[in-house]
Amino acid sequence: MSEIKASDLFVQCLEAEGVTHIFGVPGEENADFMISLKKSDSIEFVLCRHEQAAAFMADLYGRLTGKAGVCLGTLGPGATNLVTGVADANMDRAPLVALIGQAGTYRLHKESHQNMDAIAMFRPITKWAQTIYNAGTVPEVIRKAFKTAEAEKPGAVVIELPEDIAKHMVEGVPLIPKKTRRPAADHKAIKAAVDVIAGAKNPVILAGNGCVRKRASEQLRVLAKKTGMPVVNTFMGKGAVSMDDEHCLFTMGLQGRDHVNLLIDSADVIIAAGYDLVEYAPGFWNHGTDKKVVVIDFEPAEVDAALPVEVDIVADVADSLWSINQELDNRYGAKLPLFDIKKHAKLRQTIIEDLTAEAEDNSFPMKPQRVVNEMRRALGPKDIMLSDVGAHKMWVSRYYNCYEPNTCQISNGFCTMGFALPGAIGSKVALPDQKVGCIMGDAGFLMNVQDLETAARLKIPFVGVIFCDEEYGLIKWKQQNQFDGEHSDLKFTNPDFELLAKSFGCWGKTVRKGEELRPIIEEAFKQNVPALVAVPVDYSENLKLTKRLGAIEEIGRAHV
């Protein structure tokens, strides 16, 4: 075996993992790696304008493909800039591998330029973080990194490559990835789960983030039809059951109670499939009623006083759902479904009427629900929608529903502003044949505006709708709710977004009356460059929604 430069071996190992894109900002400590990467015929380096944006791109690439997205930064400030995006991927279960440079090992033991313990910094926000101290370990470290990042539950991994190690000559070859089969569900747990379902009077399925994997969604839909149980999804479980399926009772997750909470209140059994507590804490939906909860997830259920676990199925979610479906067939066969989904038809219709009430409202400034409905109309069943974080996220989460799993992407666990613009770029790179749209607040948009240049330079088209209210609207909303309408000073000013877009080489329009919204969005999706649509929004609708949800909550209390 001939010797090879460590940085060349590193790139060969990435190729063996099937890496096609690396998003990042290099530094001098990555120089050997970057020159080695130039030799690759299969990996494209996407030069970004900020490391945080690069991490968000990799985050979305991982969510949409199931293969770890890869991002890169140098040491010191390059590494610290990656932190927010890495943490977001880890908390929202996106497979991601971050590559960071480091000073030479000859000066790591002492005070030196830009030297910091980056691995210690990353450990609390990753599944694994490791420095390569010996060039001969490159194949093992990279194989372990991707295996760890992609294993359920997916998350973030960091590999640090000191600049002197990258130069070493070493004998080695990449380790070839092999598929790891996850264990099947325990047969006793499956039987116990079916016992609980069969003994229920008002069971409900709660579909979480783990159900947007394709096979899990397929088996969940079979379970809903086989049993007649309604399905409620979290923000990140959208599309696990199609919005046009009679079993779909739409989304829960607003801290104020909603129509679906009435359904949860009446339930005696909850089948929590692929549900992470970080999505919507049990204390918000389980208000002390006598419920039995069946948890189906890749890991044992988290301990929470508001999550009374009756059966804990720890296995591959898709396989667990398949096993439950088989057990139902074996026991009940022609007697299925066990429950009549029609009894929930009135509630479903009430929700649909609520969600579509302002779908054609052209009042100006525009109602946020009107804009969200217009984006749903513009995007097809398999197209990708992203929401940034802010008041608009509440509107997207409630009003934007999906036909297919994994088609609405939200930063929910870490809840990070600045997520959507770079996330849209990563989404389009991952799925170039799908249309990609995103909704951002004017504050969140400007947090990563610099990477609009990345999208323009590389001709990556997506449509970004900017909700303009010139203040931190979500913080205002929450302060008003908590302090009887009072809030702190949260106002700021904005640039002319239309001119800003054009200055970057993008397409841009500002909506100036309600009737313009639809034609402008239609035109935006025809562009072959990034397109921005600025929409002044009427956030007085926020408190109206609070009042509406409050009325539902009062009904819920009486109901319980």
XYZ file of C-alpha atoms in Angstrom:
560
model
C 0.000 0.000 0.000
C 1.494 3.319 -1.049
C 1.541 6.369 1.141
C -1.006 9.131 0.622
C -1.361 12.609 2.049
C -3.807 12.620 4.981
C -5.964 15.362 3.469
C -6.255 13.338 0.240
C -7.280 10.268 2.226
C -9.801 12.393 4.121
C -11.462 13.423 0.836
C -11.462 9.848 -0.439
C -13.251 8.788 2.734
C -15.888 11.482 2.200
C -16.374 10.210 -1.345
C -16.830 6.685 -0.002
C -19.598 8.028 2.266
C -21.445 9.348 -0.784
C -20.876 13.036 0.012
C -21.808 15.225 -2.958
C -21.753 18.727 -1.432
C -19.840 20.509 1.314
C -21.134 23.910 2.426
C -18.646 26.187 4.074
C -16.134 28.968 4.511
C -12.502 27.750 4.507
C -9.547 29.243 6.371
C -5.822 28.823 6.176
C -5.915 25.833 8.542
C -8.140 24.021 5.995
C -5.786 24.768 3.103
C -4.467 21.235 2.571
C -7.984 19.812 2.742
C -9.323 22.371 0.240
C -6.555 21.648 -2.264
C -7.238 17.911 -1.878
C -10.961 18.583 -2.379
C -10.238 20.281 -5.723
C -9.154 16.875 -7.052
C -12.528 15.296 -6.322
C -14.814 14.636 -9.278
C -17.846 13.860 -7.103
C -17.881 16.479 -4.328
C -18.872 20.089 -4.972
C -17.752 22.728 -2.505
C -20.448 25.372 -1.992
C -18.631 28.528 -0.947
C -20.813 30.377 1.559
C -20.694 33.824 3.107
C -21.108 32.791 6.745
C -20.438 29.544 8.575
C -23.802 29.619 10.355
C -25.547 29.694 6.993
C -23.374 26.803 5.804
C -24.462 24.738 8.799
C -28.138 25.470 8.098
C -27.655 24.396 4.475
C -26.125 21.121 5.635
C -28.908 20.745 8.229
C -31.625 20.872 5.552
C -29.642 18.709 3.155
C -29.537 16.062 5.865
C -33.233 16.359 6.764
C -34.352 15.951 3.164
C -31.982 13.211 1.999
C -31.372 11.174 5.158
C -27.665 11.376 4.319
C -25.535 13.571 6.549
C -25.177 17.090 5.245
C -21.592 18.342 5.482
C -20.409 21.826 6.429
C -16.957 23.280 6.960
C -15.356 26.061 8.966
C -11.891 26.888 10.099
C -10.631 27.111 13.684
C -11.572 29.747 16.268
C -14.259 32.135 14.960
C -14.998 29.831 12.040
C -15.867 27.069 14.492
C -17.860 29.332 16.801
C -19.867 30.621 13.839
C -20.916 27.039 13.072
C -22.282 26.453 16.572
C -25.871 27.678 16.137
C -26.484 25.690 12.948
C -24.875 22.566 14.397
C -27.003 22.825 17.541
C -30.125 23.316 15.436
C -29.430 20.164 13.428
C -28.750 18.159 16.555
C -31.913 19.202 18.379
C -34.133 18.794 15.310
C -32.676 15.334 14.514
C -30.939 16.218 11.243
C -27.867 14.171 10.267
C -24.932 16.549 9.896
C -21.137 16.272 9.894
C -19.206 19.493 10.550
C -15.544 19.648 9.558
C -13.384 22.194 11.348
C -9.755 23.165 11.047
C -7.379 23.460 13.965
C -3.955 24.793 14.763
C -0.989 22.462 14.477
C -0.664 19.950 17.307
C 2.701 21.448 18.204
C 0.934 24.519 19.692
C -2.308 23.139 21.080
C -0.870 22.789 24.576
C -0.219 26.496 25.019
C -1.673 29.937 24.466
C -1.512 30.590 20.727
C -3.278 32.428 17.920
C -6.982 31.463 17.534
C -6.358 28.306 19.552
C -9.347 27.179 21.613
C -10.801 23.848 22.712
C -13.481 23.682 20.013
C -14.231 20.015 20.663
C -15.149 20.774 24.285
C -17.420 23.541 23.009
C -19.201 21.230 20.557
C -19.634 18.206 22.838
C -22.866 19.383 24.549
C -24.550 20.085 21.198
C -23.505 17.024 19.184
C -23.765 13.258 19.265
C -19.973 12.975 18.956
C -17.042 15.362 18.504
C -13.495 14.211 17.808
C -10.042 15.545 16.915
C -7.895 13.528 14.521
C -4.527 13.246 16.303
C -3.097 10.516 14.092
C -3.420 10.570 10.306
C -3.764 6.786 10.264
C -7.131 7.052 12.035
C -8.754 9.187 9.307
C -10.782 6.297 7.770
C -12.070 5.137 11.168
C -12.991 8.609 12.388
C -14.879 9.514 9.217
C -16.742 6.211 9.060
C -17.728 6.549 12.723
C -18.780 10.172 12.209
C -21.216 9.388 9.410
C -22.498 6.228 11.069
C -23.161 8.174 14.272
C -24.746 11.181 12.569
C -27.114 9.067 10.463
C -28.058 6.507 13.117
C -31.467 7.023 14.711
C -32.043 9.407 16.217
C -29.923 11.410 13.760
C -27.910 14.408 14.816
C -24.706 16.383 14.494
C -21.091 15.214 14.632
C -17.909 17.319 14.507
C -14.498 16.274 13.139
C -11.494 18.491 13.829
C -8.419 18.194 11.595
C -5.269 20.007 12.817
C -3.309 21.580 9.973
C -0.124 19.590 10.541
C -1.995 16.251 10.656
C -3.555 17.099 7.271
C -0.031 17.234 5.762
C 1.145 13.855 7.063
C 1.821 10.995 4.690
C 0.026 7.819 5.652
C -0.975 4.398 4.371
C -4.714 3.897 4.367
C -7.896 3.339 2.385
C -11.489 4.412 3.059
C -13.760 2.123 5.046
C -16.796 1.156 2.984
C -20.171 1.967 4.603
C -22.427 -0.994 5.319
C -26.130 -0.712 6.055
C -26.987 -1.128 9.725
C -30.289 -2.832 10.426
C -32.163 -1.509 13.425
C -33.689 -4.027 15.836
C -37.310 -5.100 15.467
C -39.847 -4.266 18.139
C -40.277 -6.645 21.070
C -43.249 -8.920 20.351
C -44.590 -8.581 23.892
C -44.564 -4.788 23.589
C -46.424 -5.002 20.261
C -49.102 -7.251 21.767
C -49.407 -4.940 24.770
C -49.824 -1.930 22.474
C -52.601 -3.643 20.524
C -54.264 -4.591 23.825
C -54.284 -0.915 24.816
C -55.641 0.172 21.411
C -58.361 -2.462 21.450
C -59.430 -1.458 24.952
C -59.667 2.238 24.103
C -62.801 4.296 23.653
C -61.283 7.435 22.112
C -57.727 6.748 20.913
C -55.659 9.350 19.055
C -52.374 9.034 17.166
C -49.820 11.777 17.820
C -47.342 11.844 14.927
C -44.005 13.502 15.631
C -40.747 14.218 13.843
C -39.818 10.518 13.655
C -42.839 9.851 11.418
C -41.660 11.959 8.504
C -39.255 9.215 7.443
C -40.873 7.730 4.331
C -41.439 4.170 5.557
C -42.697 5.353 8.934
C -45.239 7.622 7.264
C -46.456 4.790 5.031
C -47.032 2.457 7.962
C -48.631 5.218 10.046
C -51.184 5.816 7.282
C -51.940 2.099 7.208
C -52.421 2.087 10.998
C -54.835 5.036 10.834
C -56.968 3.349 8.178
C -56.791 -0.071 9.802
C -57.969 1.218 13.184
C -60.032 4.291 12.337
C -57.943 6.406 14.717
C -57.547 10.138 14.009
C -54.024 11.539 13.613
C -52.726 14.798 15.047
C -49.235 15.893 14.032
C -46.668 18.160 15.654
C -45.122 21.061 13.748
C -42.392 18.708 12.521
C -44.735 15.779 11.856
C -46.669 17.550 9.103
C -47.593 15.314 6.191
C -47.135 12.077 8.126
C -50.784 11.647 7.148
C -51.947 13.689 4.163
C -53.972 16.811 4.865
C -56.736 15.520 2.570
C -57.044 12.196 4.448
C -60.146 11.995 6.633
C -57.940 10.644 9.441
C -55.920 13.892 9.519
C -56.910 16.259 12.337
C -54.037 18.609 11.531
C -51.459 20.270 13.763
C -50.978 20.892 17.440
C -48.133 22.765 19.065
C -49.268 26.282 19.859
C -48.882 26.842 23.579
C -52.377 28.258 23.527
C -54.785 25.378 23.073
C -56.405 24.771 19.712
C -59.270 22.708 18.272
C -57.156 19.552 18.289
C -56.603 19.908 22.020
C -60.310 19.187 22.491
C -59.703 15.898 20.728
C -56.667 15.190 22.927
C -58.684 16.084 26.052
C -61.303 13.482 25.186
C -58.746 10.782 24.369
C -58.171 7.917 26.759
C -55.278 6.510 24.706
C -52.508 8.377 22.857
C -50.270 6.530 20.388
C -47.195 8.792 20.367
C -45.185 7.763 17.309
C -41.781 9.299 16.648
C -42.631 12.098 19.070
C -39.860 14.170 20.685
C -40.757 16.074 23.839
C -38.794 19.027 22.474
C -41.487 19.416 19.793
C -44.377 20.172 22.164
C -44.030 19.386 25.856
C -46.563 16.878 27.261
C -47.611 19.392 29.890
C -49.208 21.484 27.126
C -51.464 18.696 25.855
C -51.990 16.340 28.801
C -53.930 18.190 31.461
C -54.181 15.564 34.164
C -56.755 13.329 32.527
C -56.474 9.576 32.864
C -54.676 8.725 29.643
C -52.657 5.712 28.600
C -49.761 6.582 26.329
C -48.119 4.114 23.950
C -44.721 5.484 22.899
C -43.183 4.200 19.657
C -39.697 5.555 19.101
C -36.089 4.726 18.332
C -35.077 5.363 21.942
C -36.783 4.763 25.311
C -39.383 7.378 26.204
C -38.152 10.432 28.082
C -39.289 10.655 31.690
C -41.902 13.363 32.174
C -44.633 13.518 34.798
C -47.137 14.541 32.109
C -46.241 11.563 29.903
C -47.796 8.480 31.549
C -46.196 5.708 29.470
C -48.254 2.532 29.431
C -46.225 0.763 26.723
C -42.743 1.802 25.574
C -41.837 0.320 22.173
C -38.146 0.931 21.521
C -37.277 0.051 17.933
C -37.372 1.288 14.367
C -40.583 3.336 14.138
C -41.596 2.029 10.705
C -41.027 -1.585 11.716
C -42.907 -1.077 14.982
C -45.909 0.346 13.146
C -45.762 -2.517 10.633
C -45.712 -5.036 13.497
C -48.742 -3.405 15.118
C -50.553 -3.529 11.784
C -49.738 -7.234 11.430
C -50.943 -7.960 14.951
C -54.204 -6.104 14.260
C -54.726 -8.183 11.130
C -54.007 -11.424 12.980
C -56.440 -10.609 15.775
C -59.270 -8.783 14.087
C -58.997 -9.292 10.319
C -62.346 -8.496 8.689
C -63.557 -6.695 11.859
C -61.228 -3.785 11.164
C -61.412 -0.831 11.537
C -61.968 -0.897 15.274
C -63.225 2.705 15.427
C -65.376 4.930 13.229
C -63.364 7.870 11.888
C -66.626 9.536 10.813
C -67.314 10.565 14.407
C -64.455 13.078 14.048
C -65.738 14.480 10.736
C -67.437 17.465 12.354
C -64.272 18.504 14.220
C -62.211 18.060 11.065
C -64.642 20.252 9.115
C -64.570 22.893 11.866
C -60.775 23.021 11.645
C -60.821 23.206 7.836
C -63.298 26.076 7.905
C -61.176 27.879 10.491
C -57.954 27.416 8.527
C -59.447 28.560 5.218
C -61.623 31.432 6.485
C -59.211 34.132 5.258
C -57.791 32.212 2.279
C -59.002 34.883 -0.195
C -58.833 37.933 2.070
C -57.156 40.815 0.230
C -57.200 43.348 3.063
C -53.981 45.348 3.382
C -51.603 45.193 5.204
C -52.164 41.521 4.633
C -53.342 38.972 7.135
C -50.587 36.429 7.778
C -52.962 33.484 7.320
C -53.853 34.803 3.847
C -50.188 34.805 2.811
C -49.585 31.304 4.214
C -52.600 29.969 2.323
C -51.275 31.537 -0.886
C -47.939 29.769 -0.471
C -49.760 26.473 0.057
C -51.643 27.083 -3.188
C -48.416 27.865 -5.076
C -46.487 24.786 -3.909
C -47.207 21.256 -5.075
C -47.628 18.201 -2.829
C -43.927 17.285 -2.954
C -42.493 20.804 -2.946
C -40.652 22.137 0.096
C -41.794 24.882 2.444
C -39.593 26.354 5.191
C -40.481 28.656 8.037
C -38.037 30.861 9.854
C -38.607 31.716 13.524
C -40.812 34.589 14.608
C -44.520 35.400 14.750
C -44.922 34.052 11.215
C -43.802 30.618 12.444
C -46.986 30.381 14.506
C -49.042 31.119 11.416
C -47.153 28.661 9.215
C -47.363 25.989 11.909
C -51.121 26.319 12.254
C -52.194 27.133 8.684
C -49.705 25.343 6.419
C -50.527 21.652 6.163
C -48.985 18.992 3.974
C -49.766 16.128 1.653
C -46.390 14.415 1.956
C -44.007 13.892 4.884
C -40.912 16.045 5.302
C -42.227 18.814 3.024
C -42.549 21.517 5.700
C -39.319 22.339 7.477
C -39.330 24.298 10.725
C -36.634 25.025 13.274
C -38.653 23.785 16.223
C -36.388 22.170 18.782
C -33.722 24.876 18.836
C -36.053 27.507 17.334
C -33.387 29.507 15.502
C -33.895 32.804 13.705
C -31.996 33.057 10.428
C -32.706 29.402 9.587
C -34.922 29.697 6.505
C -32.885 31.537 3.864
C -29.816 29.255 4.014
C -32.145 26.309 4.671
C -33.917 27.043 1.389
C -30.554 26.945 -0.413
C -29.692 23.586 1.173
C -33.156 22.266 0.308
C -32.833 23.210 -3.354
C -29.367 21.655 -3.559
C -30.737 18.450 -2.008
C -33.886 18.325 -4.169
C -33.236 20.378 -7.315
C -36.415 19.184 -9.053
C -38.716 20.448 -6.276
C -39.921 23.991 -5.878
C -38.727 25.560 -2.632
C -40.451 28.389 -0.798
C -39.850 29.948 2.586
C -41.504 32.462 4.851
C -39.320 34.739 6.962
C -39.792 37.679 9.248
C -37.973 40.874 8.369
C -35.739 40.342 11.422
C -34.853 36.701 10.717
C -34.230 37.364 7.019
C -31.569 39.949 7.768
C -29.755 37.589 10.146
C -28.374 35.578 7.217
C -29.013 37.935 4.308
C -25.372 37.684 3.205
C -25.938 34.227 1.745
C -28.441 35.592 -0.730
C -25.247 36.234 -2.693
C -24.401 32.517 -2.496
C -27.764 31.588 -4.015
C -27.511 34.280 -6.691
C -23.940 33.365 -7.630
C -24.802 29.683 -7.973
C -28.217 30.357 -9.556
C -30.127 28.445 -6.897
C -33.777 29.519 -7.294
C -36.220 29.663 -4.407
C -38.960 32.045 -3.327
C -38.565 33.864 -0.032
C -41.599 35.709 1.333
C -40.699 38.347 3.925
C -43.338 39.299 6.496
C -42.724 43.005 7.131
C -43.801 44.573 10.418
C -40.564 46.347 11.418
C -40.370 44.873 14.898
C -39.681 41.634 16.729
C -43.279 40.525 16.350
C -43.214 37.226 18.222
C -41.541 38.770 21.278
C -44.108 41.568 21.203
C -46.935 39.026 20.945
C -45.673 37.042 23.915
C -45.039 40.136 26.033
C -48.523 41.441 25.274
C -50.054 38.130 26.302
C -48.072 38.049 29.529
C -48.300 41.716 30.550
C -51.849 42.775 29.636
C -50.943 44.230 26.254
C -47.749 45.950 27.400
C -44.459 45.370 25.603
C -40.908 46.704 25.485
C -39.420 48.707 22.608
C -39.015 46.211 19.749
C -39.152 48.482 16.688
C -36.484 48.716 13.988
C -36.249 49.910 10.379
C -35.875 47.924 7.171
C -34.144 48.465 3.849
C -36.105 48.490 0.603
C -36.263 44.713 0.144
C -37.043 44.980 -3.559
C -33.919 47.049 -4.186
C -31.907 44.833 -1.844
C -32.843 41.752 -3.853
C -31.891 43.410 -7.132
C -28.564 44.582 -5.707
C -27.691 40.932 -5.050
C -28.675 39.955 -8.613
C -31.966 38.448 -7.459
C -35.580 39.109 -8.405
C -37.626 41.148 -5.959
C -41.067 42.662 -5.583
C -42.963 44.434 -2.801
C -46.678 43.757 -2.446
C -48.498 47.100 -2.190
C -52.101 45.928 -2.233
C -53.796 42.632 -1.502
C -54.790 41.886 -5.081
C -51.104 41.818 -6.078
C -50.118 38.931 -3.820
C -51.157 35.989 -5.997
C -49.744 37.218 -9.328
C -46.498 38.311 -7.680
C -45.979 34.908 -5.991
C -46.829 33.133 -9.255
C -44.276 35.281 -11.086
C -41.680 34.699 -8.361
C -41.850 30.927 -8.778
C -41.127 31.299 -12.520
C -37.716 32.876 -11.897
C -34.442 31.003 -12.368
C -32.750 33.101 -9.682
C -33.636 33.641 -6.006
C -36.842 35.658 -5.687
C -37.889 37.794 -2.715
C -41.427 38.988 -2.057
C -41.858 41.610 0.676
C -45.343 41.647 2.198
C -46.494 44.169 4.818
C -48.497 42.128 7.333
C -51.175 43.024 9.816
C -49.922 41.569 13.078
C -52.980 42.793 14.952
C -54.121 39.332 13.847
C -51.748 37.896 16.480
C -53.858 39.023 19.412
C -57.030 38.057 17.566
C -55.635 34.535 17.276
C -54.736 34.580 20.964
C -58.328 35.535 21.772
C -59.655 32.812 19.468
C -57.409 30.178 21.018
C -58.381 31.435 24.463
C -62.044 30.772 23.676
C -61.137 27.265 22.566
C -59.180 26.790 25.793
C -62.229 27.766 27.863
C -64.285 25.195 25.960
C -61.534 22.664 26.644
C -61.552 23.320 30.389
C -65.311 22.847 30.507
C -64.941 19.749 28.352
C -62.426 18.156 30.736
